[in-house]
Coordinates of C-alpha atoms and ligand atoms in Angstrom, one line a residue:
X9 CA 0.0 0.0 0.0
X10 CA 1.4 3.5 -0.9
X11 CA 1.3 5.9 1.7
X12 CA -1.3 8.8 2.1
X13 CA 1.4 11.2 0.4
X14 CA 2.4 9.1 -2.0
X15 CA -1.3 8.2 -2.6
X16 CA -1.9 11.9 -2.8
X17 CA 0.9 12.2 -5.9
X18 CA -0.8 9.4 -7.7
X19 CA -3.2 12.3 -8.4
X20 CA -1.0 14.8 -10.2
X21 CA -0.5 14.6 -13.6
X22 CA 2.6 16.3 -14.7
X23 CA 3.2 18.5 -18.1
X24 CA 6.9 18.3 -18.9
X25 CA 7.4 21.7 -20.5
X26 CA 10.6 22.7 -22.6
X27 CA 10.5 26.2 -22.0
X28 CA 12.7 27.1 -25.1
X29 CA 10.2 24.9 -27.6
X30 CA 7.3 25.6 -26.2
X31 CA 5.8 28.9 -26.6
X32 CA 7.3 32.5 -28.0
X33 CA 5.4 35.4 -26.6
X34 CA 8.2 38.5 -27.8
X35 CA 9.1 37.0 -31.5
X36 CA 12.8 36.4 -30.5
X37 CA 12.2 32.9 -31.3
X38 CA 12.9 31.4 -28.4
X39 CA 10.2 30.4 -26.3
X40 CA 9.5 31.6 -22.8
X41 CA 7.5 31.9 -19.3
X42 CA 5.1 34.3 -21.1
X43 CA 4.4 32.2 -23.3
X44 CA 3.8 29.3 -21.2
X45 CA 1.7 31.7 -19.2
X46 CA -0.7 32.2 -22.2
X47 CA -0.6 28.1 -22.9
X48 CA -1.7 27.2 -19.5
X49 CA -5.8 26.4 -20.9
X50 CA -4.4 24.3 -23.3
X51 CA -2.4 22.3 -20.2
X52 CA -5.1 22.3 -18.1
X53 CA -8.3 21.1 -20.8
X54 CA -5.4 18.2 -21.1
X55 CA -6.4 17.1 -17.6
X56 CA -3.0 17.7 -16.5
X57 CA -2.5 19.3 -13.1
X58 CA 1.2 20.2 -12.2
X59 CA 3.8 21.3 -15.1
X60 CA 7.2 20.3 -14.5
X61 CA 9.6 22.7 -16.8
X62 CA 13.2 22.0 -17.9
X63 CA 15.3 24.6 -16.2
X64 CA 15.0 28.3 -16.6
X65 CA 17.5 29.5 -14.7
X66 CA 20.1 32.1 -15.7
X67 CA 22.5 30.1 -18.1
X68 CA 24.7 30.4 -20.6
X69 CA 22.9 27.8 -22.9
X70 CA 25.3 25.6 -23.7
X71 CA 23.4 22.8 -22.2
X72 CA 20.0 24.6 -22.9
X73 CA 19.8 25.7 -19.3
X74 CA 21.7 22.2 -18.0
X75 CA 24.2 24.9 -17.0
X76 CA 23.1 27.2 -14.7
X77 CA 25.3 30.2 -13.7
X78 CA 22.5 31.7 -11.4
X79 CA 19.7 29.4 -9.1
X80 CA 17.9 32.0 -8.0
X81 CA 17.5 34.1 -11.2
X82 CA 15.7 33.6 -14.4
X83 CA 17.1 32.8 -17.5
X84 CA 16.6 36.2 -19.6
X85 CA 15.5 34.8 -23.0
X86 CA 12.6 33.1 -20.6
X87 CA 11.6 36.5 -18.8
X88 CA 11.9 37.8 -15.8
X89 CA 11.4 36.4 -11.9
X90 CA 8.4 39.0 -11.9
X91 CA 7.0 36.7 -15.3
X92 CA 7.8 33.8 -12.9
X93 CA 6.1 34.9 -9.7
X94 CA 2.9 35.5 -12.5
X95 CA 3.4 32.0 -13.7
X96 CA 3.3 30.5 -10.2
X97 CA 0.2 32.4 -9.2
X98 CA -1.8 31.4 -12.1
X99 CA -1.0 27.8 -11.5
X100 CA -1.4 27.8 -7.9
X101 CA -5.1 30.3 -9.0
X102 CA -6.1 27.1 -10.9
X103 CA -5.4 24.3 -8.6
X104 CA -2.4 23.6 -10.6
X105 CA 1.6 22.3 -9.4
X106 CA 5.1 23.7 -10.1
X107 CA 7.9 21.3 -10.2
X108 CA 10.9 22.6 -11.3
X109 CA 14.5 21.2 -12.6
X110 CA 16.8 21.5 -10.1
X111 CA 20.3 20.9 -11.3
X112 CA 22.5 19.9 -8.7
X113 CA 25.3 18.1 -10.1
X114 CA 27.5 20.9 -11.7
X115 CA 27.0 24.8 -12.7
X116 CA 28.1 26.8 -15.9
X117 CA 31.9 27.7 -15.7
X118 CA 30.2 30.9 -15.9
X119 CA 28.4 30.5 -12.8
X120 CA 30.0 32.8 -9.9
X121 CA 31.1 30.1 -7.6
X122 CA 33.0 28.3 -10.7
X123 CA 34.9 32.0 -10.9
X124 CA 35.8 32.4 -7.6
X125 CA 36.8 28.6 -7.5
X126 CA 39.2 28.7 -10.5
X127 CA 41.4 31.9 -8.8
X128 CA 42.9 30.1 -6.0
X129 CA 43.0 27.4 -3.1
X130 CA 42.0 29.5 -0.4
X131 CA 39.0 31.6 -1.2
X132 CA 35.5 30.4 0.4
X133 CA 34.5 28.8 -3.3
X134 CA 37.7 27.0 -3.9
X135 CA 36.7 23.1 -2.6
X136 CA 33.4 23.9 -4.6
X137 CA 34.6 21.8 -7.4
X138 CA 36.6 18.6 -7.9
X139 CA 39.7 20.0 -8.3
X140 CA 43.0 18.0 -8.9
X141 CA 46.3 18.1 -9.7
X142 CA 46.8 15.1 -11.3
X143 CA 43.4 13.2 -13.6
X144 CA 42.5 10.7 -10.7
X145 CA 40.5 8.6 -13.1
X146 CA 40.0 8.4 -17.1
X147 CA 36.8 9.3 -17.2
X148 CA 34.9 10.1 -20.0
X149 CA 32.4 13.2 -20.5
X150 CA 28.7 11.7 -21.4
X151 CA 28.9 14.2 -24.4
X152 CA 32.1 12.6 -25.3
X153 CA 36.2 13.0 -24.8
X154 CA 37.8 13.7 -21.5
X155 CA 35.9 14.3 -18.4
X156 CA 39.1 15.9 -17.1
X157 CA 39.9 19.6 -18.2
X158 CA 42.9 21.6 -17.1
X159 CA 42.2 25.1 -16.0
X160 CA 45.3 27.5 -16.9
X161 CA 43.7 30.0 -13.9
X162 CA 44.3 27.4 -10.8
X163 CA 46.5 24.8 -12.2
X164 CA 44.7 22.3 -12.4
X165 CA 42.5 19.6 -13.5
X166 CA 38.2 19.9 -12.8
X167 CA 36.0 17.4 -13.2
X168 CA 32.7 17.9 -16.1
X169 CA 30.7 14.8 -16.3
X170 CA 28.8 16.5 -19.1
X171 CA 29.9 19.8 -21.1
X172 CA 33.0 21.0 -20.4
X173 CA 31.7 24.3 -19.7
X174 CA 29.7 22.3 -16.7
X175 CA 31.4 21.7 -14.0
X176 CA 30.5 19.2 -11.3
X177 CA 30.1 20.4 -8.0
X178 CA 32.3 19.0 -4.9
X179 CA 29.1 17.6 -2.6
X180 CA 31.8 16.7 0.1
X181 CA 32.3 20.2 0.5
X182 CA 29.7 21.1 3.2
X183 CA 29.5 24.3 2.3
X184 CA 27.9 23.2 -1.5
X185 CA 25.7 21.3 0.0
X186 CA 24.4 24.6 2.2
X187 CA 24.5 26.3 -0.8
X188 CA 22.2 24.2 -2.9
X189 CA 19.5 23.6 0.6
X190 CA 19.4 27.6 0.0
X191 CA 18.7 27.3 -3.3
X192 CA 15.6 24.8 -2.4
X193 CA 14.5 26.6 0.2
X194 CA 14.5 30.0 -2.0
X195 CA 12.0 27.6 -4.6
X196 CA 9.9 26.4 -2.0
X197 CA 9.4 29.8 -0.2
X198 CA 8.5 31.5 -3.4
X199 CA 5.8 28.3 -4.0
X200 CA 7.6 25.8 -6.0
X201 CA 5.5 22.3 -5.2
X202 CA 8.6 20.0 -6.0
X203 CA 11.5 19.2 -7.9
X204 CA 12.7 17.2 -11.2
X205 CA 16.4 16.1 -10.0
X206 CA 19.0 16.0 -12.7
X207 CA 21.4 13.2 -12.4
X208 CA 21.1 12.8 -8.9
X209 CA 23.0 9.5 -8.7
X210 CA 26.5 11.6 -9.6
X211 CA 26.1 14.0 -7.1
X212 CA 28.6 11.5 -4.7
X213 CA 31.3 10.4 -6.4
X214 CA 33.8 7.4 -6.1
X215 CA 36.7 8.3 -8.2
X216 CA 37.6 4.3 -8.2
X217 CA 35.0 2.9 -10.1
X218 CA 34.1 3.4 -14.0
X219 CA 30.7 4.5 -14.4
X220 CA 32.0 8.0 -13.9
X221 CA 31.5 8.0 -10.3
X222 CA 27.9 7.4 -9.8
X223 CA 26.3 5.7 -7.2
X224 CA 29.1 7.2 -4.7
X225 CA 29.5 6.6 -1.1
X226 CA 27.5 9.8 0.3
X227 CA 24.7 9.7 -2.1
X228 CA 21.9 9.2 0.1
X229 CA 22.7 11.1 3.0
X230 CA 23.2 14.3 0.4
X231 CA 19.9 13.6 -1.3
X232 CA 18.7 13.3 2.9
X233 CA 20.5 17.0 3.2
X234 CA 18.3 18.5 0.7
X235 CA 15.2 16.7 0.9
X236 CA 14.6 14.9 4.3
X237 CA 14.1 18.3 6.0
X238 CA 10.9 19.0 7.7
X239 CA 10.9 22.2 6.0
X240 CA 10.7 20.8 2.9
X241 CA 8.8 17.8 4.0
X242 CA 5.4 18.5 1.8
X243 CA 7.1 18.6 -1.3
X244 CA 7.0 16.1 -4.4
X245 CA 10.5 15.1 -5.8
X246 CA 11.6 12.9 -8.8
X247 CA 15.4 12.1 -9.4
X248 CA 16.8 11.5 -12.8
X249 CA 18.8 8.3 -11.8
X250 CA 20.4 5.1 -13.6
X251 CA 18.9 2.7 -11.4
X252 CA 18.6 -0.6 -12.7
X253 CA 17.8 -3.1 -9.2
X254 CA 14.7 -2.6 -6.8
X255 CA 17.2 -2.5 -3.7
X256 CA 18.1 0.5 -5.2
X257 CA 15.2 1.9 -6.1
X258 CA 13.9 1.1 -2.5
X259 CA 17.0 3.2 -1.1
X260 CA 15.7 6.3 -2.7
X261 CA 12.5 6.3 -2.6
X262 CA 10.7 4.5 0.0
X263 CA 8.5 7.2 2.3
X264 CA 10.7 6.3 5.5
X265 CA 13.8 7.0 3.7
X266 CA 13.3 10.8 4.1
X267 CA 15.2 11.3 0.1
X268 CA 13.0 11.2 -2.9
X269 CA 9.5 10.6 -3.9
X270 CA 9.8 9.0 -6.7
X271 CA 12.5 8.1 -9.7
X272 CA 12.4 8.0 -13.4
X273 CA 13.4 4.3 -14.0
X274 CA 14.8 4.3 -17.7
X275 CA 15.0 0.6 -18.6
X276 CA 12.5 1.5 -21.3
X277 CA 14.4 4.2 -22.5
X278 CA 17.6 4.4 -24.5
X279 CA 19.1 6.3 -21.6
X280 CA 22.3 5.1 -20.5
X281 CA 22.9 3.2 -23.3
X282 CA 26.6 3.4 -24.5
X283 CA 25.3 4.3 -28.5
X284 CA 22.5 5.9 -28.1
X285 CA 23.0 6.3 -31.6
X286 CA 22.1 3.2 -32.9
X287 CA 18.6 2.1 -32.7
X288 CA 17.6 -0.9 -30.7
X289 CA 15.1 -3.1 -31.9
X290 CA 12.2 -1.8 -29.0
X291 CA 8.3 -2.8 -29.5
X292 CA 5.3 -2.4 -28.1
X293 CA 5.5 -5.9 -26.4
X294 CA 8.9 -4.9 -25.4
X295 CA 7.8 -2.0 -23.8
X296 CA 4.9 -3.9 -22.2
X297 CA 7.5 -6.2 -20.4
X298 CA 9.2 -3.8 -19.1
X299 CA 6.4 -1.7 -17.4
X300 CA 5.2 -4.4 -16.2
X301 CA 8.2 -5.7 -14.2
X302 CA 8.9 -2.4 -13.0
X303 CA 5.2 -2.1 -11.6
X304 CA 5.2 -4.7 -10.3
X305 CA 8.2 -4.3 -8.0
X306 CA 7.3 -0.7 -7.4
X307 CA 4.1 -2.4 -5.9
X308 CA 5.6 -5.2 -3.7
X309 CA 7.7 -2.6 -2.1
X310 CA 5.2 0.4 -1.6
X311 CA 7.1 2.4 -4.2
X312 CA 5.5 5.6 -6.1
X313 CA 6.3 4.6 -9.9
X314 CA 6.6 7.4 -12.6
X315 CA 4.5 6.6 -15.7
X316 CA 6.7 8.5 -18.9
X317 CA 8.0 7.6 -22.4
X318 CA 8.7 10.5 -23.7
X319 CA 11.5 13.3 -22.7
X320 CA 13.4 16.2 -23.9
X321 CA 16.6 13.7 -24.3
X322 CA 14.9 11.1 -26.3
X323 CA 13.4 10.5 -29.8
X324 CA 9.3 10.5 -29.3
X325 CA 8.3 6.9 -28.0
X326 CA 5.9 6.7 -31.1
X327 CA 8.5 6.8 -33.8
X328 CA 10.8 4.1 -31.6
X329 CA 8.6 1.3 -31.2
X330 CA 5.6 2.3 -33.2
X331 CA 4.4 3.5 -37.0
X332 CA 4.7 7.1 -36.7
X333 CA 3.0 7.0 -40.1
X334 CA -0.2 5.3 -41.2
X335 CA -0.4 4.2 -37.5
X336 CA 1.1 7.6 -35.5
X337 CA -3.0 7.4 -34.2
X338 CA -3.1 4.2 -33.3
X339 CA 0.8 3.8 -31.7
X340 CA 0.2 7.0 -29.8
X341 CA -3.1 5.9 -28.3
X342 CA -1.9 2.6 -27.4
X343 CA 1.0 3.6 -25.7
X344 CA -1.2 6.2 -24.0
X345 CA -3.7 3.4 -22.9
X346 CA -1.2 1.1 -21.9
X347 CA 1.3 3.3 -20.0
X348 CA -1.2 5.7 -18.0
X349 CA -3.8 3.3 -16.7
X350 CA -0.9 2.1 -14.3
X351 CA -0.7 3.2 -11.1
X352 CA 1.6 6.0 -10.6
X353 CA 2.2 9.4 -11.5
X354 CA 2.0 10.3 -15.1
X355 CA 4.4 12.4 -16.9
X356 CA 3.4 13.9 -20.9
X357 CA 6.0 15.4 -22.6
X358 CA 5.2 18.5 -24.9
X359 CA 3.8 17.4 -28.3
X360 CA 2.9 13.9 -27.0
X361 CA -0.7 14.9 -26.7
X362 CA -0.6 15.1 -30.2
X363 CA 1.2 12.3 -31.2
X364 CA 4.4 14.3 -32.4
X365 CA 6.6 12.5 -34.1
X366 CA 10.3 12.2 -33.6
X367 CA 11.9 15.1 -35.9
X368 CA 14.6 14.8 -39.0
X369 CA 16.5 17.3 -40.1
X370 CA 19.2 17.0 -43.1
X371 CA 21.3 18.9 -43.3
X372 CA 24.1 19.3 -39.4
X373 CA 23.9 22.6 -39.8
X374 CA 20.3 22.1 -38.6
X375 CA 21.7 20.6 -35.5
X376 CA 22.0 22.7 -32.0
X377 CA 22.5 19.8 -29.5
X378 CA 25.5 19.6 -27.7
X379 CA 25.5 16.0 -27.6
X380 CA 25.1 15.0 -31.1
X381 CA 27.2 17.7 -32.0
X382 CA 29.4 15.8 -30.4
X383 CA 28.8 12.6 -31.2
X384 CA 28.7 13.9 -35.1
X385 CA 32.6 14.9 -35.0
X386 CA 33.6 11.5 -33.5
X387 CA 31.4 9.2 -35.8
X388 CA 32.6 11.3 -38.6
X389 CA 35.7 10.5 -38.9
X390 CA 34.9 6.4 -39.4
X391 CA 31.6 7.0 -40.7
X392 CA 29.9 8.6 -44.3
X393 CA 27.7 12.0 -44.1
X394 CA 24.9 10.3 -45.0
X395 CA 25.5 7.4 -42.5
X396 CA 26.5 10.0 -39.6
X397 CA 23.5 12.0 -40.0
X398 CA 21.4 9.1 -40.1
X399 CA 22.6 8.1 -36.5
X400 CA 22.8 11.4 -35.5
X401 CA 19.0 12.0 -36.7
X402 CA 18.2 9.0 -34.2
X403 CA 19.8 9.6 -31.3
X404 CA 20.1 13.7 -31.1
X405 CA 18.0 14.9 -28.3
X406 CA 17.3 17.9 -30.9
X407 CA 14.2 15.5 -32.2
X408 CA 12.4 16.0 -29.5
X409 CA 13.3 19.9 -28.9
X410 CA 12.1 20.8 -32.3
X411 CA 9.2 23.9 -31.4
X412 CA 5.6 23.0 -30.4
X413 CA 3.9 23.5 -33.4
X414 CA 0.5 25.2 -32.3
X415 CA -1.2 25.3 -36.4
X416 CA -0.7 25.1 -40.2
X417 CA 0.8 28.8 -40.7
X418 CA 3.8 29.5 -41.6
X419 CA 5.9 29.4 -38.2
X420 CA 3.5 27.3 -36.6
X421 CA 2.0 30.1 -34.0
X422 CA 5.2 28.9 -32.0
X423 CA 6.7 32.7 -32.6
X424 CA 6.6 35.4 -34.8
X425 CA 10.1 35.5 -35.7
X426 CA 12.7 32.9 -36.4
X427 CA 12.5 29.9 -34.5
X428 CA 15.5 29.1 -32.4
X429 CA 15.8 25.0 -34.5
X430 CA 14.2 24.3 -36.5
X431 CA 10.1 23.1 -37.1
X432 CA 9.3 19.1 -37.4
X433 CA 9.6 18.9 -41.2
X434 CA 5.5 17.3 -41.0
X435 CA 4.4 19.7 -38.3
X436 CA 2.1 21.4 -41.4
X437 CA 0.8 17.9 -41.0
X438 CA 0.9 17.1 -36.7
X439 CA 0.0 20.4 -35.2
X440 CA -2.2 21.1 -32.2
X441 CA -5.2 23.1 -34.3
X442 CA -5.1 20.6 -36.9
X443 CA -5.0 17.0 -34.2
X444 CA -8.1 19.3 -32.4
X445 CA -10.4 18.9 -35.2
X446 CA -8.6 15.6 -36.2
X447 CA -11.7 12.6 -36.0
X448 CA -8.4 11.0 -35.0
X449 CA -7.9 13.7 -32.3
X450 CA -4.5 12.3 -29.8
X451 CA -5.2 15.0 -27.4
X452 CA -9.3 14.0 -26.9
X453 CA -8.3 10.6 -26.3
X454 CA -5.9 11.8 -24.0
X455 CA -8.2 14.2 -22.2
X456 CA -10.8 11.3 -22.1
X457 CA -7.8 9.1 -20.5
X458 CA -6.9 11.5 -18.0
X459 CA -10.4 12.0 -16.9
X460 CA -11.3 8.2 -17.0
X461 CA -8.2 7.5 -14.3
X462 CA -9.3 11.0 -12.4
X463 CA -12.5 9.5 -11.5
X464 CA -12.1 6.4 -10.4
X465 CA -9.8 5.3 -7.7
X466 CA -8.9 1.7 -9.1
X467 CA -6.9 3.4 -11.7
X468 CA -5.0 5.3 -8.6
X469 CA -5.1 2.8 -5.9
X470 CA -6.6 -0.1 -7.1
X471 CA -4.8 -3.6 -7.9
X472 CA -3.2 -4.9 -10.8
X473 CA -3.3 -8.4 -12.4
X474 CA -2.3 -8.8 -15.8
X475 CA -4.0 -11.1 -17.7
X476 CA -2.3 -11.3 -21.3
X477 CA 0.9 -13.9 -21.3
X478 CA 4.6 -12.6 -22.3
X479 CA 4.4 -14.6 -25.4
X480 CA 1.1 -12.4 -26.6
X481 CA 1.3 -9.6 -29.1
X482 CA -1.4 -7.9 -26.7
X483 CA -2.1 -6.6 -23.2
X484 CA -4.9 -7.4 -21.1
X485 CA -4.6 -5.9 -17.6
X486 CA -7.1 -5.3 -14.8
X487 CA -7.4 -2.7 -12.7
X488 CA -9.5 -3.3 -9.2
X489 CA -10.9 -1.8 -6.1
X490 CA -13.6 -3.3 -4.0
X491 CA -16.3 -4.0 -6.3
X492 CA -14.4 -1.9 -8.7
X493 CA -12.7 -3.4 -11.9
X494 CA -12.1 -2.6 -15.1
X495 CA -10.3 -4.2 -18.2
X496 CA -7.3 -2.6 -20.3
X497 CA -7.2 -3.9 -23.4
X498 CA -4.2 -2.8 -26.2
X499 CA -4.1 -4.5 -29.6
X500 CA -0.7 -4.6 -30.5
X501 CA -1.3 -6.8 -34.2
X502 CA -2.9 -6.6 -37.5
X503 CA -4.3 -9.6 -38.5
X504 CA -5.7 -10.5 -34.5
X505 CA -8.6 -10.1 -32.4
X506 CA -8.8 -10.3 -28.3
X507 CA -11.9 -12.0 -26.7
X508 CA -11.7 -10.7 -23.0
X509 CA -12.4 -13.9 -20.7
X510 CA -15.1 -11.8 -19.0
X511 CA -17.9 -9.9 -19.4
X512 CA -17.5 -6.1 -20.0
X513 CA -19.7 -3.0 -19.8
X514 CA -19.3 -1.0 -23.3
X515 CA -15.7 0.7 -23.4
X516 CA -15.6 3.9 -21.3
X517 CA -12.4 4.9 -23.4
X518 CA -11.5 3.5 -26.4
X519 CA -9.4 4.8 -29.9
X520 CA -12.2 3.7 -32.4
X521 CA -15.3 4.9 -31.5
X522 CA -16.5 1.9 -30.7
X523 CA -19.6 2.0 -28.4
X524 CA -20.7 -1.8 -28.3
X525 CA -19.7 -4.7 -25.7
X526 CA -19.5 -7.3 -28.2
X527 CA -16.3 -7.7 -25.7
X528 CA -13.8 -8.2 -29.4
X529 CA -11.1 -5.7 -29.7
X530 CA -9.9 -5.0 -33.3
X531 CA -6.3 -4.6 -34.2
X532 CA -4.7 -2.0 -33.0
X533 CA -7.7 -1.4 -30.9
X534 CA -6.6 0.0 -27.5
X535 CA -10.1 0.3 -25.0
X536 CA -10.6 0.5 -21.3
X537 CA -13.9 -1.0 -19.8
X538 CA -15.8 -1.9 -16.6
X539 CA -15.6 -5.5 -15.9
X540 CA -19.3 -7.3 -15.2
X541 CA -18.4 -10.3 -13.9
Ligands
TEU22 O1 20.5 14.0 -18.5 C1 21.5 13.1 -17.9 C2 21.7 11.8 -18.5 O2 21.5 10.8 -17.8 C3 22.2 11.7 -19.8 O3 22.5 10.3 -20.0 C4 21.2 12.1 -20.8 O4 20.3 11.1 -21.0 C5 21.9 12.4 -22.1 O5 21.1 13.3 -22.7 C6 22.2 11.2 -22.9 O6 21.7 11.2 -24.1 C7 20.3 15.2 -17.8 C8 19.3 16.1 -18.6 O7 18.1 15.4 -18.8 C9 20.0 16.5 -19.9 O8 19.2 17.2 -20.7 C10 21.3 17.2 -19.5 O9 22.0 17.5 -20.7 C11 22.2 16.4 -18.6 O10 21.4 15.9 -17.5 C12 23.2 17.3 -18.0 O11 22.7 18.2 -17.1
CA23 CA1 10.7 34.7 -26.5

C-alpha cells in the first residue's frame, strides 16, 4: 500500500514543458515563461495538473539551461522572476503544481562560484569543485572526450561529467551542500511544489569505479540533506537516476527514507545506453514487459512509480517502437492506454498529446544539441555523411526539442520571428489546431484518459493483475478496487482479435469509436472497460 502522500501524488498529472520549444510570446524565437503563461488552458483542458519545466535558470545555454550560472534568477531569453512569480500564481489560481528542474550536479563555468573557484586554493569557493592536480580517473564526459579539463587560472585539472563548460560540484564540501538547501528553500518559499532532479546518482562520487563516479558513497545522506528536512517535507521530488535493481530503487524512494518521492526508471528508454546512436530493436511488447516488471516491483515494495516515455533527451516513444505514419493514431493511443492506466504518477512530454513525431533534419547545420554535435565529430571520422547524420538523426536529443507547433501557418503560432531550431519537417501535418479537429484527435483521447483515471480510484489505488501472457502480441490488464474493476485492453497486431475472458460493460475509453460490448477488440484497438463479472 502506498502511503497517504504518496497516494496523494498518484493524483498529479505532470506536463513536462521545454520552456525554449514551447511557446514564444516576444518573437525572438525562443520560447519563454510568457508564453507558457498564455498556454496554461491548453495544459489544463489536457487534464494535467502540475507542469514540470526544464530549467530556466540564468544560463549560458550551452546545455540549454543544463548549465546554470545563477539558481535563484531567471534565465533572460525566458523573462523575468516577476513573469515567474505571475506564472506560479496562475497555477497555484487554478489548482495547478510547479515542479521545477533543479540541477544539482554541476553549474556553468560561468556561474559565480565556478569564478571564484578557479582563482585560487584559499578563497570560500575553492573546494566547490573537484579540483585535482593530477586526472585521478580516465573518465569520460557523457557528451564525449575527456571528463578531465585543465584550468590554466588554478593549475589544475576539474571534473565535467557533461559539457565542459559544466562543471560538477564537490558535494563533500559542506558548504555546497548549504549552498544548494538555499537554493531549495529560496524555490519552495517562493511556492515551488517539488523538484525534477538532474542526475542525482553523480552528485557523490567514487573516483575508483568506472561509471563516472555514480552511485558514490554519500549519495543518500546528500539527497537526505536536501530533501529529508521538515521544511521541505510536503514537497514532491523525482530524481533522474540510472537505477537498474529494486534494492536501489527502494534506497531512494521508499516514504521512510526521508530522500526522494519518486525516480524516473529508464529501462524502457535508450538512456544510458553506451550508443545511443544506434537504434535498438524496441516494440510495443517490449515496452509492455518492461512496465510491467517495474510495476510490479514498485508495488511489492510500496514504491511511487513514474509513468513516462517521452522526454526532452529522447526521440518521441511513437516513432521508436511504433508507425509514426499510417499508425502515428493508433501507436500513440496505445502507448497512452497502456502506460497511463498504471498506477503512478504520469508524466506527458510537450507534443505527446498530439502524437508528435520524432523530428529529422538533413542537413548538421540544422543541428543545436551539444551532444550529437558531439557525437557527429567522432562518428565522422569512421563514418559517411549520410551514415552520420542518419545516426545522428536518431539519437540527437534535438528531435524532441524541435518547437511545439501550435497550427498550419507559416511558423507554426510557435513565434513570430525565427524559430530558435528548427520546425518538425511534417508539423504542417501534426499540429495542435489541426489534431483538435482531427476525428483521429491524440489530445481528446488523452483528455478522455486522463479523466477516465481521475475518477475512479482503481486506476489510482486499485490492484493490478495482468491477464495477457509474455508470449502475446497484446495486453490485457485489470485494474481493481472493491467491487471496482475494469479491463485494459491494447491491440498490438494486424491480422488479430482479443476475446476478453469476461464480461465487460461498453468501453468507457477507447481509440475507435467503438460503443458496443460485443467484448472483441480490433487490431490496433486500445479500450478501457468496466468488468461485469
Ligand atoms: O541528462 C542526464 C543523463 O543521464 C544523460 O545520459 C542524458 O540522458 C543524455 O542526454 C544522454 O543522451 C540530464 C538532462 O536530462 C540532460 O538534458 C542534460 O544535458 C544532462 O542531465 C546534464 O545536465
Ligand atoms: Ca521569447
Amino acid at each position: 500500500m502506498l502511503c497517504e502522500k504518496y497516494r496523494d501524488f498518484t493524483r498529479w498529472t505532470i506536463y513536462q514543458i521545454y520552456p525554449r520549444s514551447f511557446m514564444d510570446s516576444n518573437g525572438d524565437g525562443i520560447g519563454d515563461l510568457r508564453g507558457i503563461i498564455n498556454k496554461l488552458d491548453y495544459i489544463q483542458d489536457l487534464g494535467a495538473n502540475a507542469v514540470w519545466l526544464c530549467p530556466c535558470f540564468s544560463s549560458p545555454n550551452d546545455d540549454n539551461g543544463y548549465d546554470v550560472s545563477d539558481y535563484t534568477d531567471i534565465m533572460e531569453e525566458f523573462g523575468t522572476m516577476a513573469d515567474m512569480d505571475e506564472l506560479i500564481s496562475e497555477l497555484h489560481g487554478r489548482g495547478m503544481k510547479l515542479i521545477l528542474d533543479l540541477v544539482p550536479n554541476h553549474t556553468s563555468t560561468a556561474h559565480r562560484w565556478f569564478q571564484e573557484s578557479r582563482k585560487g586554493r584559499d578563497n570560500p569557493y575553492s573546494d566547490f569543485y573537484c579540483w585535482f592536480d593530477e586526472k585521478p580517473n580516465d573518465w569520460e564526459s557523457a557528451f564525449g572526450g575527456s571528463a578531465w579539463e585543465f584550468d590554466e587560472m588554478r593549475g589544475q585539472y576539474y571534473l565535467h561529467s557533461f559539457a565542459v563548460s559544466q562543471a560538477d560540484l564537490n558535494w563533500d564540501n559542506p558548504a555546497v551542500i548549504k549552498a544548494m538547501q538555499d537554493v531549495i528553500d529560496f524555490w519552495v518559499d517562493k511556492g515551488a511544489d517539488g523538484f525534477r532532479i538532474d542526475v542525482v546518482d553523480s552528485i557523490s562520487k567514487d573516483y575508483s569505479n568506472n561509471n563516472r563516479g555514480k552511485f558514490g558513497p554519500h549519495l543518500h545522506e546528500y539527497i537526505r540533506a536536501m530533501f529529508g528536512r521538515e521544511n521541505v517535507s510536503h514537497i514532491y521530488t523525482v530524481g533522474e537516476s540510472n537505477i537498474h535493481d529494486i534494492d536501489e530503487l527502494v534506497r531512494h524512494c521508499k516514504a521512510d527514507r526521508g530522500e526522494l518521492s519518486s525516480v524516473f526508471i529508464f529501462e524502457h528508454m535508450d538512456c544510458g545506453r553506451s550508443d545511443k546512436f544506434t537504434p535498438k530493436q524496441d516494440s510495443l511488447k517490449s515496452l509492455r514487459d518492461i512496465l510491467i516488471y517495474w510495476q510490479d516491483q514498485a508495488e511489492k515494495n510500496d514504491i511511487l512509480y513514474t509513468l513516462f516515455t517521452d522526454n526532452h533527451d529522447q526521440p518521441a516513444m511513437i516513432s521508436r517502437i511504433g508507425n509514426d505514419r499510417e499508425l502515428r493514431y493508433e501507436s500513440a493511443t496505445e502507448i497512452a492506454a497502456m502506460l497511463y492506466l498504471l498506477k503512478g504518477v504520469p508524466f506527458i512530454y510537450q507534443g505527446q498529446e498530439i502524437g508528435q513525431a520524432a523530428a529529422h533534419y538533413d542537413d548538421i547545420s540544422c543541428f543545436d544539441d551539444v551532444e550529437c554535435l558531439g557525437a557527429y565529430r567522432k562518428l565522422r571520422r569512421t563514418l559517411s555523411e549520410a551514415e552520420t547524420l542518419e545516426k545522428v538523426n536518431f539519437g540527437s536529443r534535438d528531435n524532441a526539442r524541435h518547437p511545439m507547433p501550435w497550427d498550419g501557418s507559416e511558423n507554426h503560432g510557435f513565434t513570430t520571428g525565427t524559430p530558435w531550431l528548427l520546425h518538425h519537417s511534417r508539423a504542417g501535418e501534426i499540429n495542435v489546431e489541426a489534431d483538435l479537429v482531427s476525428e483521429r484527435s491524440v489530445y481528446r483521447f488523452y483528455q478522455k484518459l486522463l479523466k477516465l483515471r481521475r475518477e475512479n480510484e482503481a486506476f489510482l489505488d486499485g490492484g493490478l493483475e495482468v491477464i495477457s501472457r509474455p508470449e502475446d502480441s497484446f495486453i490485457v490488464y485489470t485494474r481493481s478496487l472493491g467491487d471496482e474493476k475494469w479491463a485494459v485492453v491494447c491491440n498490438f497486431e494486424e491480422g488479430q482479435e482479443i476475446k476478453l475472458p469476461f464480461e465487460c460493460e461498453a468501453p468507457a475509453l477507447a481509440n475507435c469509436g467503438r460503443q458496443t460490448a460485443d467484448g472483441l477488440y480490433a487490431p490496433y484497438e486500445c479500450a478501457a472497460a468496466k468488468v461485469i463479472k
